[in-house]
Short mmCIF file of C-alpha atoms in Angstrom, two decimals:
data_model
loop_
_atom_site.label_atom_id
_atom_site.label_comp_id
_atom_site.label_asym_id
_atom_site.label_seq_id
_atom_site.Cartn_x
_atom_site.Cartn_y
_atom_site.Cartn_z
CA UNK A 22 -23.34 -22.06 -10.81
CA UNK A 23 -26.59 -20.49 -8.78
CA UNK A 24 -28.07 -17.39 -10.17
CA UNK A 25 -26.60 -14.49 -9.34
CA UNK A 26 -27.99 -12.30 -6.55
CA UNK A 27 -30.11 -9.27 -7.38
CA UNK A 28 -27.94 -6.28 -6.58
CA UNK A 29 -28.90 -2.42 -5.89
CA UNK A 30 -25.50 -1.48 -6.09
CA UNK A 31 -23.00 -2.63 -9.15
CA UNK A 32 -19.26 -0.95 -9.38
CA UNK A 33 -18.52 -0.51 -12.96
CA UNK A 34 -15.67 -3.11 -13.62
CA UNK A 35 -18.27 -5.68 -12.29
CA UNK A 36 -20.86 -5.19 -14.55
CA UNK A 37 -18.97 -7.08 -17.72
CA UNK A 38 -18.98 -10.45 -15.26
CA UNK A 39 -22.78 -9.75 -13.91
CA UNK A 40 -23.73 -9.43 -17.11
CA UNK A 41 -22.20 -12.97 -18.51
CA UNK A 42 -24.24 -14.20 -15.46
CA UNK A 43 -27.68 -13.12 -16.12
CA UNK A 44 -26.77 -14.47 -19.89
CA UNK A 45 -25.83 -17.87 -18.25
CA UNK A 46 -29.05 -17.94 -16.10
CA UNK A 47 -31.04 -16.94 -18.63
CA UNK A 48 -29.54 -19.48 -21.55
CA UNK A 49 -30.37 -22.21 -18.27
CA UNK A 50 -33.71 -21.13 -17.76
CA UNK A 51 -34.90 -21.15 -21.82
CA UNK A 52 -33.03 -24.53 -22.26
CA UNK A 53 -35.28 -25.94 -19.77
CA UNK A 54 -38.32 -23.77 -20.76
CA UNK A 55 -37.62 -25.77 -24.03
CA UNK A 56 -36.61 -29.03 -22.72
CA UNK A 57 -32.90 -28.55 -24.93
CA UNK A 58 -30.28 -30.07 -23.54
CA UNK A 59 -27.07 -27.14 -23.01
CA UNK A 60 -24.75 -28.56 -20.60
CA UNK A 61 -21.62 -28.07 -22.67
CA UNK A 62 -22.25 -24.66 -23.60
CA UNK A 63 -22.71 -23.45 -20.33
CA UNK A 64 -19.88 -25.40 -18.62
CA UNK A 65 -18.08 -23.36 -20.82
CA UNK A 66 -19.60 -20.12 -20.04
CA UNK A 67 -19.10 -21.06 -16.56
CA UNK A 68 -15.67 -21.17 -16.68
CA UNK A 69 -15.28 -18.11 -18.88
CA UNK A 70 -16.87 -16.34 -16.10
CA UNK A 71 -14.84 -17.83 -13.30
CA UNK A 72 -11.92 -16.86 -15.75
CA UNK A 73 -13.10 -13.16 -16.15
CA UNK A 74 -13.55 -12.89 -12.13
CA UNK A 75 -10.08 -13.64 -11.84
CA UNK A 76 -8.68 -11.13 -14.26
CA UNK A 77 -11.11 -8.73 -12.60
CA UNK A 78 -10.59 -8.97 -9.22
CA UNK A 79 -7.05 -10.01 -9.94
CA UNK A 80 -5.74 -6.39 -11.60
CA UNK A 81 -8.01 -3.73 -9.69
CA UNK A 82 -6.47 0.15 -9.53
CA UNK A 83 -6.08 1.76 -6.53
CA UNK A 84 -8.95 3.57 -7.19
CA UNK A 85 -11.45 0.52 -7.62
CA UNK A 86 -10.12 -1.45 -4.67
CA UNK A 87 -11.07 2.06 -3.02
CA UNK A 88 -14.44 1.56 -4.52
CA UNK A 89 -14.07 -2.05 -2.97
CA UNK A 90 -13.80 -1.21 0.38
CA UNK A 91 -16.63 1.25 0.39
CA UNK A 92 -19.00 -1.37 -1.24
CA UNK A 93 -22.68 -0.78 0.81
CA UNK A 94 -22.35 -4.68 1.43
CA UNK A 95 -19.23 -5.28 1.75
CA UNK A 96 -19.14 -7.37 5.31
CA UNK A 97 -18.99 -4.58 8.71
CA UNK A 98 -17.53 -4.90 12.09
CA UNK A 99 -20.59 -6.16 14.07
CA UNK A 100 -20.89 -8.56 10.63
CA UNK A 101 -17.66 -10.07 11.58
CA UNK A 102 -18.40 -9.92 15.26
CA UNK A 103 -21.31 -12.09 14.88
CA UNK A 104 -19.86 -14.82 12.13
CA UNK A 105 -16.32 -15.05 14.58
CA UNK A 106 -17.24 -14.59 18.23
CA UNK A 107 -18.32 -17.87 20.46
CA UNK A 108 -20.78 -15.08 22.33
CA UNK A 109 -20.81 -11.28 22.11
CA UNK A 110 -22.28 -8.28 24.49
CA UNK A 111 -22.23 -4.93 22.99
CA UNK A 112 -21.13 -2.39 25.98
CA UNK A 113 -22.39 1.17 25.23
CA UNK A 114 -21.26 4.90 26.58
CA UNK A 115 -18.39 6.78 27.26
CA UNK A 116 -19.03 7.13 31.01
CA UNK A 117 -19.18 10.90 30.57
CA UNK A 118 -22.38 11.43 28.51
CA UNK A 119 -22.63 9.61 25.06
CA UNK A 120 -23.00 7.07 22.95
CA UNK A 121 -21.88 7.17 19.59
CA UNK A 122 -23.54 4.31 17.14
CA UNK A 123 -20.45 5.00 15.11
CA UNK A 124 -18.09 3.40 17.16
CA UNK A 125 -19.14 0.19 18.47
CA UNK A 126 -17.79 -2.34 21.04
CA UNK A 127 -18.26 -4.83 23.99
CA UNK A 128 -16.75 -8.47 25.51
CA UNK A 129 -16.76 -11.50 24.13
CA UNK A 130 -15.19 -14.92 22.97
CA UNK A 131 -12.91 -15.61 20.35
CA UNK A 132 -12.22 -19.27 20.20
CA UNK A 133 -13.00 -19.67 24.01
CA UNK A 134 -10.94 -16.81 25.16
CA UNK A 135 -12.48 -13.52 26.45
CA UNK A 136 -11.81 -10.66 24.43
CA UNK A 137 -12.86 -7.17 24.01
CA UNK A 138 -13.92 -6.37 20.30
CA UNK A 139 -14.30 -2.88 19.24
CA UNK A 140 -14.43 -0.77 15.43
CA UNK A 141 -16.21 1.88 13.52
CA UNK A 142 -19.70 0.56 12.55
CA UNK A 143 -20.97 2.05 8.85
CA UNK A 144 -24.68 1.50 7.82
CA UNK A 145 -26.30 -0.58 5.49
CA UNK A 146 -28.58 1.98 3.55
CA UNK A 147 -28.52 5.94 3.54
CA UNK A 148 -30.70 5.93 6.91
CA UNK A 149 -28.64 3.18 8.65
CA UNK A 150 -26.07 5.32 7.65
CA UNK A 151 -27.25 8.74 8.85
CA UNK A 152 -27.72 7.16 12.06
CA UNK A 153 -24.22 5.68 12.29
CA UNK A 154 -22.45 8.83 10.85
CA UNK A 155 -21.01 6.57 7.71
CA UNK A 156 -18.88 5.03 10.62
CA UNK A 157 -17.04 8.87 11.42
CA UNK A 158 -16.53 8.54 15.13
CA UNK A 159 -17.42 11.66 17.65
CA UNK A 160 -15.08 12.35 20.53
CA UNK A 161 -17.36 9.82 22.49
CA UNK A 162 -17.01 7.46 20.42
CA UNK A 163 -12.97 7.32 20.88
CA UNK A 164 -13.41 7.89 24.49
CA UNK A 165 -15.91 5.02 24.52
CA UNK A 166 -13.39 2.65 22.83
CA UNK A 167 -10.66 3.99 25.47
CA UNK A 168 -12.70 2.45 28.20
CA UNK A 169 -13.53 -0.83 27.00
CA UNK A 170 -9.72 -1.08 25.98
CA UNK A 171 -8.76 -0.08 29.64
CA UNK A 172 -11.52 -2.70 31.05
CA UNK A 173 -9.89 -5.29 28.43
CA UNK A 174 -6.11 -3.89 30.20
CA UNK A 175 -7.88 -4.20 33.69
CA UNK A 176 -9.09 -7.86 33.33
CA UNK A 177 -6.15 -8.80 30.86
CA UNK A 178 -8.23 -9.64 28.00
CA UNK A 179 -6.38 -9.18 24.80
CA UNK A 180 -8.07 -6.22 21.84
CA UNK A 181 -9.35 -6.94 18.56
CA UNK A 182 -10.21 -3.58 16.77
CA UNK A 183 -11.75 -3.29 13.30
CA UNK A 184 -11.21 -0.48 11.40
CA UNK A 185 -13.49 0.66 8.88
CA UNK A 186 -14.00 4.52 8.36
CA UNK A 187 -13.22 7.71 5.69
CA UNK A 188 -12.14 9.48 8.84
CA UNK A 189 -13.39 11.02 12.09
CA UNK A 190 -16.17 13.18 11.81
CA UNK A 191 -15.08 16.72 11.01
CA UNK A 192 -18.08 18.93 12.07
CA UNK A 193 -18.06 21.84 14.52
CA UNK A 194 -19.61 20.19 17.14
CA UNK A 195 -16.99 17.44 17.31
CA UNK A 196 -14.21 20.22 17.57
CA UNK A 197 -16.19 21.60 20.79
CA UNK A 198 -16.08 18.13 22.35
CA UNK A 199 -12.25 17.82 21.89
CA UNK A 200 -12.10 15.60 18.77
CA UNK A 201 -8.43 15.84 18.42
CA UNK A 202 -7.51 15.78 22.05
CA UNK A 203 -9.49 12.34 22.34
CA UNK A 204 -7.86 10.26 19.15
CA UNK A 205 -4.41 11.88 20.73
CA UNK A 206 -5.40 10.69 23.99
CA UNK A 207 -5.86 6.91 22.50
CA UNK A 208 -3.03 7.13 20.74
CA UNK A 209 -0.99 7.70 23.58
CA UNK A 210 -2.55 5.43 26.27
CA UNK A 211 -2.64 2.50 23.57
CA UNK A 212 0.95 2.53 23.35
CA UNK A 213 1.21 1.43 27.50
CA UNK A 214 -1.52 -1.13 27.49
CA UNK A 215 -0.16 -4.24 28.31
CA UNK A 216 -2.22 -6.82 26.68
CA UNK A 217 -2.40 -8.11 23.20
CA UNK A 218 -3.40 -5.32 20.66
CA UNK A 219 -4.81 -7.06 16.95
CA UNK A 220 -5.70 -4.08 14.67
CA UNK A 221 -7.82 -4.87 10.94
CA UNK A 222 -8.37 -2.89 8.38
CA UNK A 223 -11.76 -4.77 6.62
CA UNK A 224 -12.36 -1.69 4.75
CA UNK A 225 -11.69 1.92 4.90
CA UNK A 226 -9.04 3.01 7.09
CA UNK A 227 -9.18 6.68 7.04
CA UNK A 228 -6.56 9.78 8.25
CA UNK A 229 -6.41 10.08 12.57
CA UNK A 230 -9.91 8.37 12.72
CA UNK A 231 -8.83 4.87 11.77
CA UNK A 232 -5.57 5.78 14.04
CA UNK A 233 -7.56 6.32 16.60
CA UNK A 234 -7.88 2.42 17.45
CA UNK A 235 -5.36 1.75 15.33
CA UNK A 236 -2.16 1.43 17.58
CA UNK A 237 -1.48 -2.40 17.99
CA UNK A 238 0.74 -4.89 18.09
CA UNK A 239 -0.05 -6.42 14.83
CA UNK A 240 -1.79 -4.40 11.49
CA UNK A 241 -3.60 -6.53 9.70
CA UNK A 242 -5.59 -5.70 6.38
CA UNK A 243 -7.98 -7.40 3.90
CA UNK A 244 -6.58 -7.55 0.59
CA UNK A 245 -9.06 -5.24 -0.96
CA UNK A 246 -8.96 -2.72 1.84
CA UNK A 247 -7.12 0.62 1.66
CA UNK A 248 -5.18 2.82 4.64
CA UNK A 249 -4.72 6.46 3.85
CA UNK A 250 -3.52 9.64 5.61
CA UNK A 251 -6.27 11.58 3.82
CA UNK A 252 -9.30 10.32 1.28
CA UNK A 253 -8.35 10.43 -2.78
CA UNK A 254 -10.47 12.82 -3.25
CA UNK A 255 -9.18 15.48 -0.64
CA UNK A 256 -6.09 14.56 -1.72
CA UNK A 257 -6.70 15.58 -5.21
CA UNK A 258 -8.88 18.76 -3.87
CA UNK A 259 -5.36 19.94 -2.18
CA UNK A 260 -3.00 18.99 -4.25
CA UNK A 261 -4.61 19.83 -8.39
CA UNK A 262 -7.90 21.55 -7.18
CA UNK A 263 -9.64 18.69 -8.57
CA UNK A 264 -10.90 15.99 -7.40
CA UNK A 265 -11.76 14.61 -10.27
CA UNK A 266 -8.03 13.54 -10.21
CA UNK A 267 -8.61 11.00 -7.28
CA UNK A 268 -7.65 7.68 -9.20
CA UNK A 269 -4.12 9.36 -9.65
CA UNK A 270 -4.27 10.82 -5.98
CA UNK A 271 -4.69 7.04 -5.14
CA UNK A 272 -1.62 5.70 -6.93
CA UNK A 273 0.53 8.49 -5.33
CA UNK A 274 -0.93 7.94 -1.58
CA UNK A 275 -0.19 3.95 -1.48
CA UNK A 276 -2.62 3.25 -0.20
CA UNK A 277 -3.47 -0.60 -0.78
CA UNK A 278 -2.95 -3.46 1.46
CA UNK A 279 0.57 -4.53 -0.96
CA UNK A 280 1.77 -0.98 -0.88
CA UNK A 281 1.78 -0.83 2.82
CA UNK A 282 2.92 -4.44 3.20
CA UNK A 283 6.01 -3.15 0.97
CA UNK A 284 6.77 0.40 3.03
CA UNK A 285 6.88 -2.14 6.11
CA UNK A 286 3.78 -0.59 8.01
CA UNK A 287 1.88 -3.69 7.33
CA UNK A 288 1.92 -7.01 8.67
CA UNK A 289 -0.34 -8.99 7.68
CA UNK A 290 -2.80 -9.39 4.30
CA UNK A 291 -5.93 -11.07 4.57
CA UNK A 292 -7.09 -12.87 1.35
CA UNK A 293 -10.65 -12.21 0.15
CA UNK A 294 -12.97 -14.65 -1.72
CA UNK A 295 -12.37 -13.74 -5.41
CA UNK A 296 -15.19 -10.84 -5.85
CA UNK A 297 -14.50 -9.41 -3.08
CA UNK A 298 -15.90 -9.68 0.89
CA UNK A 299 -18.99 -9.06 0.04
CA UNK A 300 -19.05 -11.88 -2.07
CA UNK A 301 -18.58 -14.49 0.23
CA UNK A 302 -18.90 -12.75 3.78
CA UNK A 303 -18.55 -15.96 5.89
CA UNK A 304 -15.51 -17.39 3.19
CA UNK A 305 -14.08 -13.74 4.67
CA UNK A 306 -15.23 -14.02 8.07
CA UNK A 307 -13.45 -17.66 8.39
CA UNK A 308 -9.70 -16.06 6.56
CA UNK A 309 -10.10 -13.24 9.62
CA UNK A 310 -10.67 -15.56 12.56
CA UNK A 311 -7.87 -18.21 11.68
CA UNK A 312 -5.30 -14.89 11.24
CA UNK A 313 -6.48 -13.12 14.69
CA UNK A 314 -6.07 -16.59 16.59
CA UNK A 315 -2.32 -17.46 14.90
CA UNK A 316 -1.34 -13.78 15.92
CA UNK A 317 -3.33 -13.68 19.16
CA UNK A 318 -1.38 -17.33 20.33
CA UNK A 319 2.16 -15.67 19.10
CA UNK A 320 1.61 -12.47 21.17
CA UNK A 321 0.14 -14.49 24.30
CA UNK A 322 3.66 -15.67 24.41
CA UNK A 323 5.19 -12.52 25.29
CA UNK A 324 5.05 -10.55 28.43
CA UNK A 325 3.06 -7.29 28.89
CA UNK A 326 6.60 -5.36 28.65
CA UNK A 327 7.93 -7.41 25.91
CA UNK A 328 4.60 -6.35 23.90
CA UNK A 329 4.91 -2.69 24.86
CA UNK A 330 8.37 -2.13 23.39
CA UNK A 331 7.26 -3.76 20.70
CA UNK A 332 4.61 -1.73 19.92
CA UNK A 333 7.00 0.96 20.11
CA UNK A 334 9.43 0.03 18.48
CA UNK A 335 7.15 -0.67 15.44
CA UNK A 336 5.78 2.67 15.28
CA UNK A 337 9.33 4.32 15.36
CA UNK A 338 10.29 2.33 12.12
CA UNK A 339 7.05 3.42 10.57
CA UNK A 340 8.27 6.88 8.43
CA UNK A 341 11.82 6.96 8.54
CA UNK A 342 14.14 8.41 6.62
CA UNK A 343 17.53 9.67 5.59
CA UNK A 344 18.96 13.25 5.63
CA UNK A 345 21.23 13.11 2.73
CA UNK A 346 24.18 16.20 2.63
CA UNK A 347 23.41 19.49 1.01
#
């Protein structure tokens, strides 16, 4: 086992199994300070801490697989653009007279087929992240991704779309620009797009900002990854006046990768390297590629039309329900 990484950032229910690591390492590096042979002892520390990653990462709440996906290095989309793509060019504007580092996108190459790849972009540290927003897309942003989608439509490349904000950004000046006319305007015009549509959830999918480029053909998600119609802790603001409740507002909300699978709005799960993405981002990288190209060869198969309804008819079963008698 190699020493353990030196972190800046450690979510409570990991620090039992980052601690049995720096005991392992350090145990290692005495032994040979000392010339004492140790091997058994930590083979079996070893293997208690594989054991305690498991029951870890194997039983996380709601709440912590929320604290999961918003993990500082937990793997973003131009991460995944650059460990899957053959060859990449980022594309910037919105034609009209932005260009929002929140929403990023361009053309490239996914196992030797053009593609246009698009998603919210969050930062690395707090000023990557002031510059990008924390990934909450501005009107130009979604009108940005509505014209690469329409060159990808034009040229009939297929869309890959990675979704990976807390929402779209709710400040005055995004209301002035039309916020909620442009994520209605994408959801609409995704819906007639003929080509292939591959939506992922690798983090946080948040409220009309994640739906924004969220209408596809296929919903995927990473297992540790959460979709939600509002934030836990909004949720619990509304709802108790306390958003100290969150943890319970995420049980209620469903809002993990097996609770969607089971309502039926999900279709795929992604497995994650025990630990997490961030833990192995190219062990991640490699599950997403092999699912976009098994979906992206199925939908290839169908026409444009056959695609479009669907699309449709996907989103109609999404929500139902039954009126029973008074």
């Amino acid at each position: 086992m190699s020493k353990p990484e030196t972190r800046t950032f450690l979510l409570d229910f990991e620090k039992p199994l980052y601690e049995l690591e720096t005991r392992i390492n350090q145990i290692r590096d005495l032994a040979q300070e000392n010339n004492v042979d140790v091997t058994e002892q930590i083979h079996q520390l070893e293997e208690r801490a594989v054991q305690l990653r498991q029951e870890i990462f194997g039983g996380l709440s709601p709440s912590q697989r929320l604290q999961l996906a918003r993990h500082p290095k937990r793997p973003s989309t131009l991460d995944y653009i650059q460990a899957i793509s053959d060859e990449w060019i980022e594309l910037h504007g919105d034609r009209n007279s932005y260009d929002d580092p929140a929403l990023v996108g361009g053309v490239g190459r996914l196992g030797g087929r053009p593609v246009v790849i698009l998603g919210h972009q969050k930062g690395r540290d707090t000023k990557d992240n002031v510059a990008r927003n924390f990934g909450m897309a501005a009107p130009g942003g979604y009108r940005k991704a509505m014209r690469l989608m329409e060159h990808a439509n034009r040229f009939g490349m297929p869309i890959i779309t990675f979704i990976d904000t807390p929402g779209a950004w709710a400040g005055m000046e995004a209301e002035k620009l039309g916020q909620g006319e442009a994520i209605a305007y994408n959801l609409r015009e995704m819906f007639r797009l003929e080509v292939p549509i591959l939506c992922t959830v690798i983090g946080e999918g948040g409220s009309g900002g994640a739906l924004g480029i969220g209408v596809g053909d296929r919903l995927l998600m990473f297992e540790h990854s959460v979709y939600t119609v509002a934030t836990p802790e909004a949720c619990a603001a509304i709802l108790w006046k306390d958003a100290g409740k969150s943890p319970q507002a995420a049980v209620a909300l469903k809002i993990t990768a097996s609770d969607l699978k089971d309502l039926g709005i999900l279709d795929q799960i992604l497995p994650e390297p025990v630990g997490g993405a961030h833990s192995d981002p190219l062990g991640a990288a490699a599950a997403l590629k092999e699912a976009l190209l098994t979906n992206l060869e199925t939908l290839n198969q169908l026409s444009g039309k056959e695609r479009r309804d669907l699309r449709y008819q996907k989103f109609r079963r999404i929500g139902a329900f039954i009126e029973l008698p008074a």
